[in-house]
Coordinates of C-alpha atoms and ligand atoms in Angstrom, one line a residue:
M262 CA 34.6 11.1 35.8
Y263 CA 31.3 11.6 37.5
N264 CA 32.7 11.4 41.0
Y265 CA 32.1 15.1 41.3
Y266 CA 28.3 14.5 41.1
L267 CA 28.6 11.4 43.3
Q268 CA 30.5 12.8 46.2
S269 CA 30.4 16.6 46.2
N270 CA 27.9 18.2 48.5
T271 CA 27.6 21.2 46.2
C272 CA 25.6 18.9 44.1
A273 CA 23.0 18.5 46.8
E274 CA 22.8 22.2 47.4
D275 CA 22.3 23.3 43.8
P276 CA 20.8 20.4 41.9
D277 CA 19.5 22.7 39.1
T278 CA 23.1 23.0 37.9
W279 CA 23.5 19.3 37.4
P280 CA 24.3 18.7 33.7
K281 CA 22.3 16.2 31.6
D282 CA 25.3 14.8 29.8
F283 CA 24.8 11.3 31.3
P284 CA 27.3 8.5 31.3
T285 CA 27.0 6.2 28.3
L286 CA 24.6 3.3 28.7
Q287 CA 26.5 0.0 28.9
N288 CA 23.6 -2.6 29.2
D289 CA 20.7 -1.7 27.0
T290 CA 19.2 -5.3 27.1
F291 CA 16.1 -4.0 28.8
L292 CA 15.5 -1.3 26.3
R293 CA 16.0 -3.7 23.3
A294 CA 13.6 -6.2 24.8
A295 CA 11.0 -3.5 25.3
R296 CA 11.3 -2.7 21.6
G297 CA 11.1 -6.4 20.6
E298 CA 14.7 -6.5 19.4
E299 CA 17.2 -9.4 19.8
T300 CA 19.1 -9.7 23.1
E301 CA 21.8 -12.0 24.4
H302 CA 19.7 -12.8 27.5
V303 CA 16.3 -12.0 28.8
P304 CA 16.5 -8.8 30.9
V305 CA 15.1 -8.9 34.4
W306 CA 14.1 -6.4 37.2
C307 CA 11.6 -6.7 40.0
M308 CA 8.8 -4.4 41.0
R309 CA 9.6 -3.0 44.5
Q310 CA 13.2 -4.1 44.1
A311 CA 14.1 -1.1 46.3
G312 CA 12.2 -2.2 49.3
R313 CA 12.0 -3.5 52.9
Y314 CA 13.3 -7.0 52.0
L315 CA 16.8 -5.5 51.9
P316 CA 18.4 -4.8 55.3
E317 CA 20.2 -1.8 53.9
F318 CA 16.9 -0.3 52.8
R319 CA 15.4 -0.8 56.3
E320 CA 18.5 0.8 57.8
S321 CA 18.4 3.8 55.4
R322 CA 14.7 4.4 56.0
A323 CA 14.8 3.8 59.8
G324 CA 13.3 6.7 61.8
K325 CA 12.6 8.8 58.7
D326 CA 9.2 9.8 57.3
F327 CA 8.4 8.0 54.1
F328 CA 7.4 11.1 52.1
D329 CA 10.4 13.1 53.5
T330 CA 12.5 10.4 52.0
C331 CA 10.7 10.7 48.7
R332 CA 11.5 14.4 48.7
S333 CA 15.2 13.9 49.2
P334 CA 16.9 13.3 45.9
E335 CA 20.0 11.9 47.7
S336 CA 17.9 9.3 49.6
C337 CA 15.9 8.3 46.6
C338 CA 19.1 7.9 44.6
E339 CA 20.7 5.7 47.3
L340 CA 17.6 3.5 47.7
T341 CA 17.4 3.1 43.9
L342 CA 21.0 1.9 43.7
Q343 CA 20.9 -0.5 46.7
P344 CA 19.4 -3.5 44.8
L345 CA 21.9 -2.9 41.9
R346 CA 24.8 -3.4 44.3
R347 CA 23.6 -6.8 45.2
F348 CA 22.0 -8.2 42.0
P349 CA 22.7 -7.9 38.3
F350 CA 19.3 -6.4 37.5
D351 CA 19.0 -5.1 33.9
A352 CA 17.1 -2.0 35.0
A353 CA 16.6 0.3 37.9
I354 CA 13.3 2.0 39.0
I355 CA 13.5 5.3 40.7
F356 CA 12.5 5.2 44.4
S357 CA 9.4 7.2 44.8
D358 CA 5.7 6.5 45.2
I359 CA 2.6 6.8 43.1
L360 CA 0.9 9.0 45.8
V361 CA 3.1 12.0 45.1
V362 CA 0.7 12.9 42.4
P363 CA -2.3 13.4 44.7
Q364 CA 0.0 15.4 46.9
A365 CA 0.9 17.6 44.0
M366 CA -2.8 18.2 43.4
G367 CA -3.1 19.6 46.9
M368 CA -4.1 16.5 49.0
D369 CA -2.4 15.5 52.2
V370 CA -1.0 11.9 52.2
L371 CA 0.7 10.5 55.3
M372 CA 2.5 7.1 55.6
V373 CA 1.2 5.6 58.8
A374 CA 3.4 2.8 60.3
G375 CA 1.5 -0.5 60.2
K376 CA -1.3 1.0 58.1
G377 CA 0.3 2.3 54.9
P378 CA -0.6 5.4 53.0
T379 CA -3.4 7.4 54.5
F380 CA -5.3 10.5 53.3
P381 CA -6.6 12.4 56.4
D382 CA -9.2 14.2 54.3
P383 CA -10.2 12.0 51.2
L384 CA -12.6 13.1 48.5
K385 CA -16.1 12.3 49.6
E386 CA -18.5 14.0 47.2
P387 CA -18.1 15.6 43.8
E388 CA -18.0 19.1 45.4
D389 CA -14.7 18.0 46.9
L390 CA -13.0 18.2 43.5
Q391 CA -13.0 22.0 44.0
R392 CA -10.3 21.4 46.7
L393 CA -7.9 20.1 44.1
R394 CA -5.5 22.3 42.2
T395 CA -6.7 22.6 38.7
A396 CA -3.5 23.9 37.0
V397 CA -0.7 22.0 38.7
D398 CA 2.8 23.4 38.3
V399 CA 4.5 20.0 37.9
E400 CA 8.0 21.4 38.0
K401 CA 7.3 23.2 41.3
E402 CA 5.3 20.4 43.0
L403 CA 7.2 17.4 41.7
G404 CA 10.6 18.8 40.8
Y405 CA 12.1 16.8 43.7
V406 CA 11.4 13.6 41.7
F407 CA 13.0 15.1 38.6
K408 CA 16.1 15.9 40.7
A409 CA 16.2 12.4 42.1
I410 CA 16.1 11.0 38.5
T411 CA 18.8 13.3 37.3
L412 CA 21.1 12.5 40.2
T413 CA 20.4 8.8 39.9
R414 CA 21.1 8.8 36.2
H415 CA 24.6 10.1 37.0
K416 CA 25.3 7.9 39.9
I417 CA 24.1 4.8 38.1
E418 CA 27.1 5.4 35.7
G419 CA 25.3 4.0 32.7
K420 CA 25.2 0.5 34.1
V421 CA 21.5 -0.1 33.4
P422 CA 18.6 2.1 32.2
L423 CA 16.5 4.0 34.8
I424 CA 12.7 3.6 34.8
G425 CA 10.4 6.4 35.8
F426 CA 6.8 5.7 36.8
T427 CA 3.4 7.0 37.8
G428 CA 0.2 5.6 39.1
A429 CA -2.6 5.3 36.5
P430 CA -5.6 7.7 36.8
W431 CA -8.0 5.1 38.1
T432 CA -5.6 3.7 40.8
L433 CA -4.9 7.2 42.0
M434 CA -8.6 8.1 42.0
A435 CA -9.2 5.0 44.1
Y436 CA -6.7 6.1 46.8
M437 CA -8.0 9.7 46.7
I438 CA -11.5 8.7 47.5
E439 CA -10.8 5.6 49.6
G440 CA -8.3 7.5 51.7
G441 CA -5.8 4.5 51.7
G442 CA -5.7 0.9 50.9
S443 CA -8.9 -1.1 50.9
N444 CA -10.2 -4.6 50.2
T445 CA -13.3 -3.6 48.2
Y446 CA -12.6 0.0 47.0
S447 CA -16.3 0.4 47.4
K448 CA -16.2 4.1 48.1
A449 CA -14.3 4.8 44.9
K450 CA -16.5 2.4 42.9
R451 CA -19.6 4.1 44.4
W452 CA -18.4 7.3 42.6
L453 CA -18.2 5.4 39.2
Y454 CA -21.9 4.3 39.6
R455 CA -23.3 7.3 41.3
H456 CA -21.1 10.2 39.9
P457 CA -19.9 9.1 36.5
E458 CA -19.5 12.7 35.3
A459 CA -17.5 13.8 38.3
S460 CA -15.4 10.6 38.0
H461 CA -14.5 11.3 34.4
M462 CA -13.7 14.9 35.5
L463 CA -11.3 13.6 38.2
L464 CA -9.7 11.1 35.8
R465 CA -9.2 13.8 33.2
M466 CA -7.5 16.1 35.8
L467 CA -5.2 13.2 36.9
T468 CA -4.4 12.4 33.2
D469 CA -3.3 16.0 32.6
V470 CA -1.0 16.0 35.5
I471 CA 0.4 12.5 34.8
V472 CA 1.3 13.5 31.2
E473 CA 3.3 16.5 32.4
Y474 CA 4.8 14.4 35.2
L475 CA 6.0 11.6 32.8
L476 CA 7.4 14.2 30.3
G477 CA 9.3 15.8 33.2
Q478 CA 10.7 12.5 34.2
V479 CA 12.0 11.9 30.7
A480 CA 13.5 15.4 30.5
A481 CA 15.2 14.7 33.9
G482 CA 16.7 11.4 32.5
A483 CA 14.2 8.6 32.8
Q484 CA 14.9 6.1 30.0
A485 CA 11.6 4.1 30.2
L486 CA 8.2 4.7 31.9
Q487 CA 5.9 2.4 33.7
V488 CA 2.2 3.2 34.5
F489 CA 0.9 1.2 37.5
D490 CA -2.8 0.5 37.4
S491 CA -2.6 -1.6 40.5
H492 CA -6.3 -1.5 41.2
A493 CA -7.5 -2.3 37.6
G494 CA -8.7 -5.7 38.7
I495 CA -11.3 -4.3 41.0
L496 CA -13.1 -2.7 38.0
G497 CA -14.1 -5.6 35.7
P498 CA -14.2 -5.4 31.9
V499 CA -17.1 -2.9 31.5
Q500 CA -15.9 -0.3 33.9
F501 CA -12.2 -0.8 32.9
K502 CA -13.2 0.1 29.3
D503 CA -15.1 3.2 30.5
F504 CA -13.0 4.5 33.4
S505 CA -9.4 3.3 32.9
L506 CA -8.5 2.2 29.4
P507 CA -9.3 5.6 27.6
Y508 CA -7.0 7.4 30.1
L509 CA -4.2 4.9 29.8
R510 CA -4.3 5.3 26.1
D511 CA -4.5 9.1 26.3
I512 CA -1.4 9.1 28.5
A513 CA 0.7 7.0 26.1
R514 CA -0.5 8.9 23.0
R515 CA 0.1 12.3 24.5
V516 CA 3.5 11.5 26.0
K517 CA 4.7 9.8 22.8
D518 CA 3.4 12.7 20.5
K519 CA 5.3 15.2 22.6
L520 CA 8.5 13.1 22.7
K521 CA 8.4 12.6 19.0
E522 CA 8.7 16.4 18.5
T523 CA 12.1 16.2 20.1
G524 CA 13.1 12.9 18.4
Q525 CA 13.0 11.0 21.7
D526 CA 11.8 7.4 21.9
V527 CA 11.2 6.2 25.4
P528 CA 9.5 2.7 25.8
M529 CA 6.4 2.7 27.9
I530 CA 5.1 -0.2 30.0
V531 CA 1.5 -0.5 31.2
F532 CA 0.9 -2.8 34.2
A533 CA -2.8 -3.2 34.9
K534 CA -2.9 -5.7 37.7
D535 CA -5.6 -8.4 37.5
A536 CA -7.0 -6.9 34.3
H537 CA -6.5 -10.2 32.4
Y538 CA -9.8 -9.5 30.7
A539 CA -8.3 -6.4 29.0
L540 CA -5.1 -8.0 27.6
E541 CA -6.1 -7.6 23.9
D542 CA -7.1 -3.9 24.5
L543 CA -3.9 -3.2 26.4
S544 CA -1.8 -4.6 23.6
Q545 CA -3.3 -2.0 21.3
S546 CA -2.9 1.0 23.6
H547 CA 0.3 2.6 22.3
Y548 CA 2.5 1.0 25.0
E549 CA 5.5 -1.0 23.8
V550 CA 5.3 -3.4 26.8
V551 CA 2.4 -4.9 28.7
G552 CA 3.1 -6.0 32.3
L553 CA 1.4 -9.1 33.6
D554 CA 0.4 -10.4 37.0
W555 CA 0.9 -14.1 37.8
T556 CA -2.8 -15.1 37.0
I557 CA -2.1 -15.1 33.3
D558 CA -0.5 -18.0 31.5
P559 CA 2.6 -16.9 29.5
R560 CA 1.6 -18.8 26.3
S561 CA -1.9 -17.6 26.3
A562 CA -0.7 -14.0 26.9
R563 CA 1.5 -14.3 23.8
E564 CA -1.4 -15.7 21.8
R565 CA -3.8 -13.0 22.9
T566 CA -1.4 -10.2 22.3
G567 CA -0.4 -11.6 18.9
G568 CA 3.2 -10.2 18.8
K569 CA 2.0 -6.6 19.0
V570 CA 3.8 -5.8 22.2
S571 CA 6.6 -7.0 24.4
L572 CA 5.5 -8.7 27.6
Q573 CA 6.8 -8.3 31.2
G574 CA 6.3 -10.4 34.2
N575 CA 5.0 -12.6 35.8
M576 CA 6.3 -15.0 38.3
D577 CA 4.1 -15.3 41.5
P578 CA 6.1 -13.2 44.0
C579 CA 5.4 -16.0 46.6
A580 CA 7.4 -18.5 44.4
L581 CA 10.4 -16.7 46.0
Y582 CA 9.5 -18.6 49.2
S583 CA 10.6 -21.8 47.4
P584 CA 14.0 -23.3 47.7
K585 CA 16.5 -22.0 45.1
D586 CA 16.4 -25.1 42.7
R587 CA 12.7 -24.9 42.6
I588 CA 12.9 -21.1 41.8
S589 CA 15.2 -22.1 38.9
E590 CA 12.7 -24.6 37.5
I591 CA 9.8 -22.2 37.8
V592 CA 11.8 -19.5 36.0
Q593 CA 12.7 -21.9 33.2
K594 CA 9.1 -22.8 32.6
M595 CA 8.2 -19.1 32.6
V596 CA 10.9 -18.1 30.1
E597 CA 9.9 -21.1 27.9
G598 CA 6.3 -20.0 28.0
F599 CA 7.0 -16.4 27.0
G600 CA 9.9 -17.1 24.7
T601 CA 13.1 -15.1 24.8
R602 CA 12.2 -12.4 22.3
G603 CA 10.2 -9.3 23.3
Y604 CA 10.2 -10.4 26.9
I605 CA 11.3 -8.8 30.2
A606 CA 11.3 -11.0 33.2
N607 CA 9.8 -9.7 36.4
L608 CA 7.4 -10.8 39.2
G609 CA 3.7 -10.5 38.8
H610 CA 3.7 -7.9 41.5
G611 CA 6.2 -6.3 44.0
L612 CA 8.5 -8.1 46.4
Y613 CA 7.3 -8.5 49.9
P614 CA 9.2 -7.3 53.0
D615 CA 9.8 -10.9 54.3
M616 CA 11.4 -12.2 51.2
D617 CA 15.0 -13.5 51.4
P618 CA 17.3 -11.4 49.3
E619 CA 19.3 -14.6 48.4
N620 CA 16.2 -15.9 46.6
V621 CA 15.8 -12.7 44.7
G622 CA 19.4 -13.3 43.6
A623 CA 18.5 -16.8 42.6
F624 CA 15.6 -15.5 40.5
V625 CA 17.8 -13.0 38.6
E626 CA 20.5 -15.6 38.0
A627 CA 18.0 -18.2 36.8
V628 CA 16.5 -15.8 34.3
H629 CA 19.9 -14.9 32.9
Q630 CA 21.2 -18.6 32.8
H631 CA 18.1 -20.2 31.3
S632 CA 17.6 -17.5 28.7
K633 CA 21.2 -17.4 27.6
L634 CA 21.0 -21.2 26.9
M635 CA 17.7 -20.9 25.1
I636 CA 18.9 -18.0 22.9
K637 CA 22.1 -20.0 22.0
Q638 CA 19.9 -22.9 20.9
I639 CA 17.7 -20.8 18.6
Ligands
1CP784 O1 8.4 2.6 54.3 C1 8.3 1.9 53.3 O2 9.4 1.5 52.8 C2 7.0 1.6 52.8 C3 6.8 0.7 51.7 C4 6.8 1.4 50.4 C5 7.8 1.4 49.4 C6 9.1 0.7 49.4 C7 5.8 2.2 49.9 C8 4.5 2.5 50.6 N1 6.1 2.7 48.7 C9 7.4 2.2 48.3 C10 8.1 2.6 47.1 C11 7.5 2.4 45.8 N2 6.1 2.5 45.6 C12 8.1 2.2 44.6 C13 9.6 2.2 44.5 C14 10.4 1.6 43.5 C15 10.5 0.1 43.4 O3 9.6 -0.6 42.9 O4 11.6 -0.4 43.8 C16 7.1 2.0 43.6 C17 7.3 1.7 42.1 C18 5.9 2.3 44.3 C19 4.6 2.3 43.6 C20 3.3 2.2 44.4 N3 3.0 2.7 45.5 C21 2.2 1.4 43.9 C22 2.2 0.7 42.6 C23 2.8 -0.6 42.6 C24 2.1 -1.7 43.4 O5 2.6 -2.1 44.5 O6 0.9 -2.0 43.0 C25 1.2 1.5 44.9 C26 -0.1 0.8 44.8 C27 1.7 2.3 45.9 C28 1.0 2.7 47.1 C29 1.7 2.3 48.3 N4 2.8 2.9 48.8 C30 3.3 2.2 49.9 C31 2.4 1.1 50.1 C32 2.5 0.2 51.3 C33 1.4 1.2 49.1 C34 0.2 0.2 48.9 C35 -0.9 0.5 49.9 C36 -2.1 -0.3 49.7 O7 -2.7 -0.3 48.6 O8 -2.5 -0.9 50.7

């Protein structure tokens, strides 16, 4: 029925005419688990499931600029679907990057081979904030992500829900000041100590864009949203409470308030990597799901969040280097630790490029197998 959208080139030429009557969702396990409802098995997906560990991903990306790929709805759609063709994941995440938001605010970001994302002209001093666009036309600057989401929602044919995402304000601020990845993030942290006012101003600007961006993703067809605060751990409890948590809360509250007006209910996931100190706070921040890295013990995470939220995570990605039977044992312990209700299995961070796709398959299968048995025994 949807072959027209899947195959016709006219679709690529005039994406604004794509309709939003999406195919019916067949597997809503992930959405039910996010809301803490009963499921037949524990749903599973992997951060960076669309990535370089897949030979077909490397082939599709070969010779193409990373951000050009992000700007092509057809390429994003294809890359998002690739892992679903191999593994019975219970959710897809749209292929894009968190750094499209600083680009939308007027900053240049390049993907340099062997180095990663690079800002040729990062923010150095508070005066540099004047270089940023204040009122960002999100539709104009990030409409290509919305188009990718709409196209992918059609092409996914209702098999599983599609997750949209954004970077959190602090994590994006860290890249915008640091100019790329860093071990210490000392340039960005210097701002927090030396320029707290300007830091809050930047975080507020980012929050405003992120709220519009997430709402645009839902309007385009995203069925869940994840906020990645990948560099939360570099902050520590005091600075996290001051410079990250209020903005994470503000994002969830504003997105949810707006969606309520139109009767929409889209689960939101917050993943603040290495912020184990903030688990209690995060479980009371208007997100349905808290994502965990592998440094947190599943049982203690349950105790500390007291049933207020669903949990997502958290196998050490490096456990995928184990033989398959060992992966199965590790998964079993993890699922037993979290329990099968209100739980979405995932890794504690993204897949690495040197991982064996077969072991990813073993991970997914183990989650389904063990959890089905456990649920039957309840
Ligand atoms: O050419 C390539 O393929 C480069 C590798 C790559 C990929 C596959 C980058 C560069 N980004 C992506 C896609 C991507 N990025 C997704 C796709 C969907 C999926 O998960 O399958 C997502 C969700 C992201 C989000 C992202 N980008 C985060 C948050 C998640 C995390 O890993 O903590 C971060 C921090 C980034 C920045 C970024 N983009 C790429 C790299 C190598 C990095 C990290 C740079 C660094 O901090 O050193």
